[in-house]
Amino acid sequence: MTKSTKPTQAGQADQTAGTQKEAAQSILDFGSAMTATPYGNIYCLTIIGQIEGHMAADDRTKTTKYEHVLPLLAKLEESGEIAGVLFLLNTVGGDVEAGLAIAELIAGMTKPTVSIVLGGSHSIGVPLAVAARRSFAVPSAAMTIHPVRMSGTVIAAPQTYSYFQRLQDRIVAFVAGHSHISAGDFQNLMLQKDDMAADVGSVVYGEEAVRLGLIDEVGGLSDGLRWLYGEIGGGKKPRGRRSAAK
């Protein structure tokens, strides 16, 4: 007698329970989730708290770890199961090079990507917000733009200041290349003196960020998903630079 190869109901239940457990653990570990929709599977990834770099933050600080995010983004790009990626941002900023690394990888993805700024996307969170193919911000969202700052021991030498300037130029070029704001206008926002009590820089909110060309649209979850669904049908598209506002 040939044994049936069909899984039993108990086996199917165990498999379903295992999948649900893995999904729940993924949310706990990485703040991420995959959802099946009529348009394809959408992967949702949160970028929250402090962008952690080479130095670990203390246990009380909520962080986004670049060593987790970078391989995950590479996996999402190559996965045939993922049709689009949704990024939810509420970050205070953090390590500049780690943030730029994540932003560059997002910008290099060919799959449809959407970012939504919720709460805030400050400092190095600005390049992260504009890295996706389409960016949204809710009206209450805030974005702090300021020059590069360093903590710890700093050698007061011309080479140090040159390094700061070159790093800042990289950030300005990235933001201008992936949004509709010009490099000059973005740098002016960095250096304003009247907007922050103890620092130079600017704080812009949802509608203002759109008006400046920094963010594409004012909108929330439904707006971001609607745009993502519309793009999924077109398949993979090459990523090009956006034209900066004049």
PDB file of C-alpha atoms in Angstrom:
ATOM      1  CA  MET A   1       0.000   0.000   0.000  1.00  0.00           C
ATOM      2  CA  THR A   2       1.362   3.429  -0.945  1.00  0.00           C
ATOM      3  CA  LYS A   3       1.409   5.967   1.878  1.00  0.00           C
ATOM      4  CA  SER A   4      -0.211   9.330   1.270  1.00  0.00           C
ATOM      5  CA  THR A   5       2.258  12.202   0.810  1.00  0.00           C
ATOM      6  CA  LYS A   6      -0.303  14.839   1.741  1.00  0.00           C
ATOM      7  CA  PRO A   7       0.434  16.592   5.050  1.00  0.00           C
ATOM      8  CA  THR A   8      -1.971  15.835   7.852  1.00  0.00           C
ATOM      9  CA  GLN A   9      -4.164  18.534   9.341  1.00  0.00           C
ATOM     10  CA  ALA A  10      -2.028  18.450  12.470  1.00  0.00           C
ATOM     11  CA  GLY A  11       1.115  18.934  10.373  1.00  0.00           C
ATOM     12  CA  GLN A  12      -0.441  21.884   8.561  1.00  0.00           C
ATOM     13  CA  ALA A  13      -1.453  23.439  11.878  1.00  0.00           C
ATOM     14  CA  ASP A  14       2.085  23.015  13.216  1.00  0.00           C
ATOM     15  CA  GLN A  15       3.525  24.629  10.091  1.00  0.00           C
ATOM     16  CA  THR A  16       1.128  27.571  10.319  1.00  0.00           C
ATOM     17  CA  ALA A  17       1.925  28.044  13.998  1.00  0.00           C
ATOM     18  CA  GLY A  18       5.644  27.943  13.210  1.00  0.00           C
ATOM     19  CA  THR A  19       5.271  30.573  10.482  1.00  0.00           C
ATOM     20  CA  GLN A  20       3.289  32.858  12.791  1.00  0.00           C
ATOM     21  CA  LYS A  21       5.899  32.422  15.505  1.00  0.00           C
ATOM     22  CA  GLU A  22       8.691  33.348  13.076  1.00  0.00           C
ATOM     23  CA  ALA A  23       6.761  36.429  11.943  1.00  0.00           C
ATOM     24  CA  ALA A  24       6.192  37.538  15.541  1.00  0.00           C
ATOM     25  CA  GLN A  25       9.880  37.007  16.366  1.00  0.00           C
ATOM     26  CA  SER A  26      10.878  39.040  13.305  1.00  0.00           C
ATOM     27  CA  ILE A  27       8.828  41.972  14.566  1.00  0.00           C
ATOM     28  CA  LEU A  28      10.471  41.681  17.998  1.00  0.00           C
ATOM     29  CA  ASP A  29      14.023  41.344  16.653  1.00  0.00           C
ATOM     30  CA  PHE A  30      14.062  43.693  13.686  1.00  0.00           C
ATOM     31  CA  GLY A  31      10.825  45.718  13.803  1.00  0.00           C
ATOM     32  CA  SER A  32       9.869  44.157  10.474  1.00  0.00           C
ATOM     33  CA  ALA A  33       6.964  42.242   8.982  1.00  0.00           C
ATOM     34  CA  MET A  34       5.951  40.753   5.632  1.00  0.00           C
ATOM     35  CA  THR A  35       2.348  41.000   4.497  1.00  0.00           C
ATOM     36  CA  ALA A  36       0.737  39.180   1.586  1.00  0.00           C
ATOM     37  CA  THR A  37      -1.457  41.516  -0.495  1.00  0.00           C
ATOM     38  CA  PRO A  38      -3.304  41.073  -3.802  1.00  0.00           C
ATOM     39  CA  TYR A  39      -0.450  43.052  -5.387  1.00  0.00           C
ATOM     40  CA  GLY A  40       2.331  40.869  -3.985  1.00  0.00           C
ATOM     41  CA  ASN A  41       4.231  40.537  -0.722  1.00  0.00           C
ATOM     42  CA  ILE A  42       5.094  43.836   0.976  1.00  0.00           C
ATOM     43  CA  TYR A  43       7.972  43.922   3.450  1.00  0.00           C
ATOM     44  CA  CYS A  44       7.692  46.593   6.150  1.00  0.00           C
ATOM     45  CA  LEU A  45      10.909  47.680   7.901  1.00  0.00           C
ATOM     46  CA  THR A  46      11.108  50.246  10.698  1.00  0.00           C
ATOM     47  CA  ILE A  47      14.081  52.571  11.178  1.00  0.00           C
ATOM     48  CA  ILE A  48      13.726  53.867  14.717  1.00  0.00           C
ATOM     49  CA  GLY A  49      15.601  55.378  17.623  1.00  0.00           C
ATOM     50  CA  GLN A  50      19.322  55.876  17.166  1.00  0.00           C
ATOM     51  CA  ILE A  51      21.225  54.617  14.126  1.00  0.00           C
ATOM     52  CA  GLU A  52      23.867  52.495  15.807  1.00  0.00           C
ATOM     53  CA  GLY A  53      27.337  52.451  14.260  1.00  0.00           C
ATOM     54  CA  HIS A  54      30.564  50.743  15.228  1.00  0.00           C
ATOM     55  CA  MET A  55      30.023  51.487  18.924  1.00  0.00           C
ATOM     56  CA  ALA A  56      27.102  49.800  20.695  1.00  0.00           C
ATOM     57  CA  ALA A  57      24.601  52.075  22.421  1.00  0.00           C
ATOM     58  CA  ASP A  58      23.576  51.431  26.018  1.00  0.00           C
ATOM     59  CA  ASP A  59      20.824  48.945  26.792  1.00  0.00           C
ATOM     60  CA  ARG A  60      18.214  51.643  27.468  1.00  0.00           C
ATOM     61  CA  THR A  61      18.514  53.166  23.984  1.00  0.00           C
ATOM     62  CA  LYS A  62      16.270  52.018  21.140  1.00  0.00           C
ATOM     63  CA  THR A  63      18.485  51.483  18.106  1.00  0.00           C
ATOM     64  CA  THR A  64      18.574  50.461  14.476  1.00  0.00           C
ATOM     65  CA  LYS A  65      21.670  48.337  13.933  1.00  0.00           C
ATOM     66  CA  TYR A  66      23.335  48.655  10.550  1.00  0.00           C
ATOM     67  CA  GLU A  67      24.786  45.136  10.735  1.00  0.00           C
ATOM     68  CA  HIS A  68      21.188  43.845  10.799  1.00  0.00           C
ATOM     69  CA  VAL A  69      19.740  46.187   8.178  1.00  0.00           C
ATOM     70  CA  LEU A  70      22.419  45.947   5.463  1.00  0.00           C
ATOM     71  CA  PRO A  71      22.223  42.161   4.846  1.00  0.00           C
ATOM     72  CA  LEU A  72      18.438  42.278   5.207  1.00  0.00           C
ATOM     73  CA  LEU A  73      18.185  44.893   2.435  1.00  0.00           C
ATOM     74  CA  ALA A  74      20.409  42.798   0.189  1.00  0.00           C
ATOM     75  CA  LYS A  75      18.196  39.779   0.852  1.00  0.00           C
ATOM     76  CA  LEU A  76      15.019  41.758   0.085  1.00  0.00           C
ATOM     77  CA  GLU A  77      16.454  42.976  -3.208  1.00  0.00           C
ATOM     78  CA  GLU A  78      17.268  39.445  -4.336  1.00  0.00           C
ATOM     79  CA  SER A  79      14.161  37.723  -2.966  1.00  0.00           C
ATOM     80  CA  GLY A  80      11.608  36.658  -5.548  1.00  0.00           C
ATOM     81  CA  GLU A  81       8.931  36.646  -2.845  1.00  0.00           C
ATOM     82  CA  ILE A  82       9.125  40.386  -2.097  1.00  0.00           C
ATOM     83  CA  ALA A  83       7.344  42.802  -4.454  1.00  0.00           C
ATOM     84  CA  GLY A  84       7.991  46.068  -2.591  1.00  0.00           C
ATOM     85  CA  VAL A  85       9.446  47.513   0.590  1.00  0.00           C
ATOM     86  CA  LEU A  86       7.881  50.022   2.977  1.00  0.00           C
ATOM     87  CA  PHE A  87      10.155  51.942   5.371  1.00  0.00           C
ATOM     88  CA  LEU A  88       8.632  53.543   8.485  1.00  0.00           C
ATOM     89  CA  LEU A  89      10.951  56.173   9.998  1.00  0.00           C
ATOM     90  CA  ASN A  90      11.023  57.655  13.467  1.00  0.00           C
ATOM     91  CA  THR A  91      14.699  58.231  14.214  1.00  0.00           C
ATOM     92  CA  VAL A  92      16.774  60.786  16.115  1.00  0.00           C
ATOM     93  CA  GLY A  93      19.742  60.176  13.804  1.00  0.00           C
ATOM     94  CA  GLY A  94      23.004  58.694  14.979  1.00  0.00           C
ATOM     95  CA  ASP A  95      26.178  57.369  13.369  1.00  0.00           C
ATOM     96  CA  VAL A  96      26.747  59.265  10.111  1.00  0.00           C
ATOM     97  CA  GLU A  97      28.596  56.581   8.161  1.00  0.00           C
ATOM     98  CA  ALA A  98      26.223  53.803   9.264  1.00  0.00           C
ATOM     99  CA  GLY A  99      23.230  55.936   8.283  1.00  0.00           C
ATOM    100  CA  LEU A 100      24.743  56.769   4.902  1.00  0.00           C
ATOM    101  CA  ALA A 101      25.525  53.100   4.296  1.00  0.00           C
ATOM    102  CA  ILE A 102      21.882  52.145   4.879  1.00  0.00           C
ATOM    103  CA  ALA A 103      20.666  55.071   2.757  1.00  0.00           C
ATOM    104  CA  GLU A 104      22.952  54.139  -0.155  1.00  0.00           C
ATOM    105  CA  LEU A 105      21.735  50.552  -0.094  1.00  0.00           C
ATOM    106  CA  ILE A 106      18.077  51.651  -0.081  1.00  0.00           C
ATOM    107  CA  ALA A 107      18.775  54.033  -2.957  1.00  0.00           C
ATOM    108  CA  GLY A 108      20.369  51.233  -4.960  1.00  0.00           C
ATOM    109  CA  MET A 109      17.354  48.917  -4.765  1.00  0.00           C
ATOM    110  CA  THR A 110      15.456  48.283  -7.998  1.00  0.00           C
ATOM    111  CA  LYS A 111      12.285  47.116  -6.276  1.00  0.00           C
ATOM    112  CA  PRO A 112       9.642  49.751  -5.474  1.00  0.00           C
ATOM    113  CA  THR A 113      10.458  51.404  -2.149  1.00  0.00           C
ATOM    114  CA  VAL A 114       8.498  53.922  -0.091  1.00  0.00           C
ATOM    115  CA  SER A 115       9.506  55.813   3.038  1.00  0.00           C
ATOM    116  CA  ILE A 116       7.083  57.431   5.484  1.00  0.00           C
ATOM    117  CA  VAL A 117       8.381  59.860   8.102  1.00  0.00           C
ATOM    118  CA  LEU A 118       6.385  59.435  11.311  1.00  0.00           C
ATOM    119  CA  GLY A 119       7.306  61.453  14.377  1.00  0.00           C
ATOM    120  CA  GLY A 120      10.725  62.513  13.164  1.00  0.00           C
ATOM    121  CA  SER A 121      13.641  61.712  10.890  1.00  0.00           C
ATOM    122  CA  HIS A 122      16.404  63.897  12.246  1.00  0.00           C
ATOM    123  CA  SER A 123      20.040  64.466  11.343  1.00  0.00           C
ATOM    124  CA  ILE A 124      21.319  61.437   9.373  1.00  0.00           C
ATOM    125  CA  GLY A 125      17.670  60.368   9.253  1.00  0.00           C
ATOM    126  CA  VAL A 126      17.181  62.956   6.477  1.00  0.00           C
ATOM    127  CA  PRO A 127      19.207  60.980   3.882  1.00  0.00           C
ATOM    128  CA  LEU A 128      17.357  57.849   5.023  1.00  0.00           C
ATOM    129  CA  ALA A 129      14.014  59.551   4.418  1.00  0.00           C
ATOM    130  CA  VAL A 130      14.861  60.583   0.853  1.00  0.00           C
ATOM    131  CA  ALA A 131      16.638  57.333  -0.132  1.00  0.00           C
ATOM    132  CA  ALA A 132      13.465  55.468  -1.108  1.00  0.00           C
ATOM    133  CA  ARG A 133      11.996  55.846  -4.580  1.00  0.00           C
ATOM    134  CA  ARG A 134       9.043  57.778  -3.133  1.00  0.00           C
ATOM    135  CA  SER A 135       9.004  59.643   0.184  1.00  0.00           C
ATOM    136  CA  PHE A 136       6.050  60.691   2.335  1.00  0.00           C
ATOM    137  CA  ALA A 137       5.795  62.595   5.602  1.00  0.00           C
ATOM    138  CA  VAL A 138       2.799  63.037   7.872  1.00  0.00           C
ATOM    139  CA  PRO A 139       1.965  66.690   8.648  1.00  0.00           C
ATOM    140  CA  SER A 140       3.272  66.397  12.235  1.00  0.00           C
ATOM    141  CA  ALA A 141       6.602  64.842  11.195  1.00  0.00           C
ATOM    142  CA  ALA A 142       9.766  66.805  12.028  1.00  0.00           C
ATOM    143  CA  MET A 143      13.163  66.764  10.334  1.00  0.00           C
ATOM    144  CA  THR A 144      16.207  68.413  11.937  1.00  0.00           C
ATOM    145  CA  ILE A 145      18.913  69.511   9.497  1.00  0.00           C
ATOM    146  CA  HIS A 146      22.284  70.560  10.904  1.00  0.00           C
ATOM    147  CA  PRO A 147      26.031  70.347  10.117  1.00  0.00           C
ATOM    148  CA  VAL A 148      28.029  67.205  10.880  1.00  0.00           C
ATOM    149  CA  ARG A 149      28.869  66.868  14.578  1.00  0.00           C
ATOM    150  CA  MET A 150      31.347  64.536  16.217  1.00  0.00           C
ATOM    151  CA  SER A 151      31.651  63.302  19.794  1.00  0.00           C
ATOM    152  CA  GLY A 152      34.706  62.012  21.620  1.00  0.00           C
ATOM    153  CA  THR A 153      38.327  63.073  21.164  1.00  0.00           C
ATOM    154  CA  VAL A 154      38.859  65.409  18.210  1.00  0.00           C
ATOM    155  CA  ILE A 155      42.345  66.404  16.998  1.00  0.00           C
ATOM    156  CA  ALA A 156      42.369  70.145  16.331  1.00  0.00           C
ATOM    157  CA  ALA A 157      44.211  69.999  13.027  1.00  0.00           C
ATOM    158  CA  PRO A 158      43.378  71.241   9.513  1.00  0.00           C
ATOM    159  CA  GLN A 159      42.950  67.628   8.343  1.00  0.00           C
ATOM    160  CA  THR A 160      40.155  67.082  10.869  1.00  0.00           C
ATOM    161  CA  TYR A 161      38.180  70.079   9.655  1.00  0.00           C
ATOM    162  CA  SER A 162      38.753  69.000   6.055  1.00  0.00           C
ATOM    163  CA  TYR A 163      37.349  65.553   6.907  1.00  0.00           C
ATOM    164  CA  PHE A 164      34.259  67.134   8.509  1.00  0.00           C
ATOM    165  CA  GLN A 165      33.680  69.244   5.404  1.00  0.00           C
ATOM    166  CA  ARG A 166      34.100  66.340   2.996  1.00  0.00           C
ATOM    167  CA  LEU A 167      31.714  64.192   5.059  1.00  0.00           C
ATOM    168  CA  GLN A 168      29.179  67.003   5.084  1.00  0.00           C
ATOM    169  CA  ASP A 169      29.556  67.407   1.317  1.00  0.00           C
ATOM    170  CA  ARG A 170      28.716  63.702   0.900  1.00  0.00           C
ATOM    171  CA  ILE A 171      25.498  64.153   2.864  1.00  0.00           C
ATOM    172  CA  VAL A 172      24.506  67.279   0.925  1.00  0.00           C
ATOM    173  CA  ALA A 173      25.209  65.569  -2.409  1.00  0.00           C
ATOM    174  CA  PHE A 174      23.200  62.489  -1.448  1.00  0.00           C
ATOM    175  CA  VAL A 175      20.155  64.460  -0.296  1.00  0.00           C
ATOM    176  CA  ALA A 176      20.222  66.735  -3.352  1.00  0.00           C
ATOM    177  CA  GLY A 177      20.638  63.709  -5.629  1.00  0.00           C
ATOM    178  CA  HIS A 178      17.664  61.833  -4.198  1.00  0.00           C
ATOM    179  CA  SER A 179      15.170  64.634  -3.612  1.00  0.00           C
ATOM    180  CA  HIS A 180      14.005  67.805  -5.334  1.00  0.00           C
ATOM    181  CA  ILE A 181      15.980  70.263  -3.198  1.00  0.00           C
ATOM    182  CA  SER A 182      19.178  71.821  -4.526  1.00  0.00           C
ATOM    183  CA  ALA A 183      22.513  71.333  -2.776  1.00  0.00           C
ATOM    184  CA  GLY A 184      22.738  75.069  -2.083  1.00  0.00           C
ATOM    185  CA  ASP A 185      19.286  75.293  -0.507  1.00  0.00           C
ATOM    186  CA  PHE A 186      19.921  72.232   1.650  1.00  0.00           C
ATOM    187  CA  GLN A 187      23.247  73.616   2.843  1.00  0.00           C
ATOM    188  CA  ASN A 188      21.555  76.915   3.713  1.00  0.00           C
ATOM    189  CA  LEU A 189      19.101  74.990   5.912  1.00  0.00           C
ATOM    190  CA  MET A 190      22.081  73.350   7.628  1.00  0.00           C
ATOM    191  CA  LEU A 191      23.638  76.697   8.518  1.00  0.00           C
ATOM    192  CA  GLN A 192      20.637  78.789   9.584  1.00  0.00           C
ATOM    193  CA  LYS A 193      21.103  80.523  12.950  1.00  0.00           C
ATOM    194  CA  ASP A 194      17.580  81.443  14.035  1.00  0.00           C
ATOM    195  CA  ASP A 195      15.779  78.100  14.251  1.00  0.00           C
ATOM    196  CA  MET A 196      17.637  76.198  16.994  1.00  0.00           C
ATOM    197  CA  ALA A 197      18.340  77.501  20.499  1.00  0.00           C
ATOM    198  CA  ALA A 198      21.820  76.041  21.066  1.00  0.00           C
ATOM    199  CA  ASP A 199      22.953  75.102  17.573  1.00  0.00           C
ATOM    200  CA  VAL A 200      22.862  76.094  13.921  1.00  0.00           C
ATOM    201  CA  GLY A 201      20.468  74.355  11.597  1.00  0.00           C
ATOM    202  CA  SER A 202      16.769  74.055  10.823  1.00  0.00           C
ATOM    203  CA  VAL A 203      13.728  72.056  11.879  1.00  0.00           C
ATOM    204  CA  VAL A 204      11.160  71.518   9.120  1.00  0.00           C
ATOM    205  CA  TYR A 205       7.784  69.817   9.336  1.00  0.00           C
ATOM    206  CA  GLY A 206       5.714  67.741   6.925  1.00  0.00           C
ATOM    207  CA  GLU A 207       4.178  70.356   4.620  1.00  0.00           C
ATOM    208  CA  GLU A 208       7.286  72.547   4.717  1.00  0.00           C
ATOM    209  CA  ALA A 209       9.528  69.590   3.825  1.00  0.00           C
ATOM    210  CA  VAL A 210       7.361  68.984   0.739  1.00  0.00           C
ATOM    211  CA  ARG A 211       7.337  72.665  -0.183  1.00  0.00           C
ATOM    212  CA  LEU A 212      11.140  72.757   0.025  1.00  0.00           C
ATOM    213  CA  GLY A 213      11.412  69.707  -2.237  1.00  0.00           C
ATOM    214  CA  LEU A 214      12.950  67.547   0.476  1.00  0.00           C
ATOM    215  CA  ILE A 215      10.005  65.093   0.672  1.00  0.00           C
ATOM    216  CA  ASP A 216       7.806  64.118  -2.270  1.00  0.00           C
ATOM    217  CA  GLU A 217       4.346  64.164  -0.669  1.00  0.00           C
ATOM    218  CA  VAL A 218       2.455  64.790   2.527  1.00  0.00           C
ATOM    219  CA  GLY A 219       0.751  61.527   3.418  1.00  0.00           C
ATOM    220  CA  GLY A 220       0.495  58.566   5.713  1.00  0.00           C
ATOM    221  CA  LEU A 221       0.256  54.805   5.543  1.00  0.00           C
ATOM    222  CA  SER A 222      -2.609  54.520   3.058  1.00  0.00           C
ATOM    223  CA  ASP A 223      -0.932  57.020   0.696  1.00  0.00           C
ATOM    224  CA  GLY A 224       2.392  55.195   0.809  1.00  0.00           C
ATOM    225  CA  LEU A 225       0.786  51.801   0.227  1.00  0.00           C
ATOM    226  CA  ARG A 226      -1.329  53.136  -2.637  1.00  0.00           C
ATOM    227  CA  TRP A 227       1.774  54.424  -4.415  1.00  0.00           C
ATOM    228  CA  LEU A 228       3.614  51.166  -3.729  1.00  0.00           C
ATOM    229  CA  TYR A 229       0.770  49.062  -5.141  1.00  0.00           C
ATOM    230  CA  GLY A 230       0.723  51.194  -8.273  1.00  0.00           C
ATOM    231  CA  GLU A 231       4.440  50.681  -8.834  1.00  0.00           C
ATOM    232  CA  ILE A 232       4.537  46.932  -8.246  1.00  0.00           C
ATOM    233  CA  GLY A 233       2.770  46.170 -11.528  1.00  0.00           C
ATOM    234  CA  GLY A 234       5.565  47.838 -13.497  1.00  0.00           C
ATOM    235  CA  GLY A 235       8.248  45.398 -12.318  1.00  0.00           C
ATOM    236  CA  LYS A 236      11.816  46.354 -11.539  1.00  0.00           C
ATOM    237  CA  LYS A 237      13.016  49.727 -12.738  1.00  0.00           C
ATOM    238  CA  PRO A 238      16.532  51.184 -12.789  1.00  0.00           C
ATOM    239  CA  ARG A 239      17.182  53.751 -10.104  1.00  0.00           C
ATOM    240  CA  GLY A 240      18.072  57.203 -11.439  1.00  0.00           C
ATOM    241  CA  ARG A 241      18.929  60.529  -9.863  1.00  0.00           C
ATOM    242  CA  ARG A 242      16.100  62.953  -9.337  1.00  0.00           C
ATOM    243  CA  SER A 243      16.437  66.402 -10.776  1.00  0.00           C
ATOM    244  CA  ALA A 244      17.179  68.970  -8.096  1.00  0.00           C
ATOM    245  CA  ALA A 245      14.929  71.988  -7.753  1.00  0.00           C
ATOM    246  CA  LYS A 246      16.398  75.140  -9.183  1.00  0.00           C
TER     247      LYS A 246
END
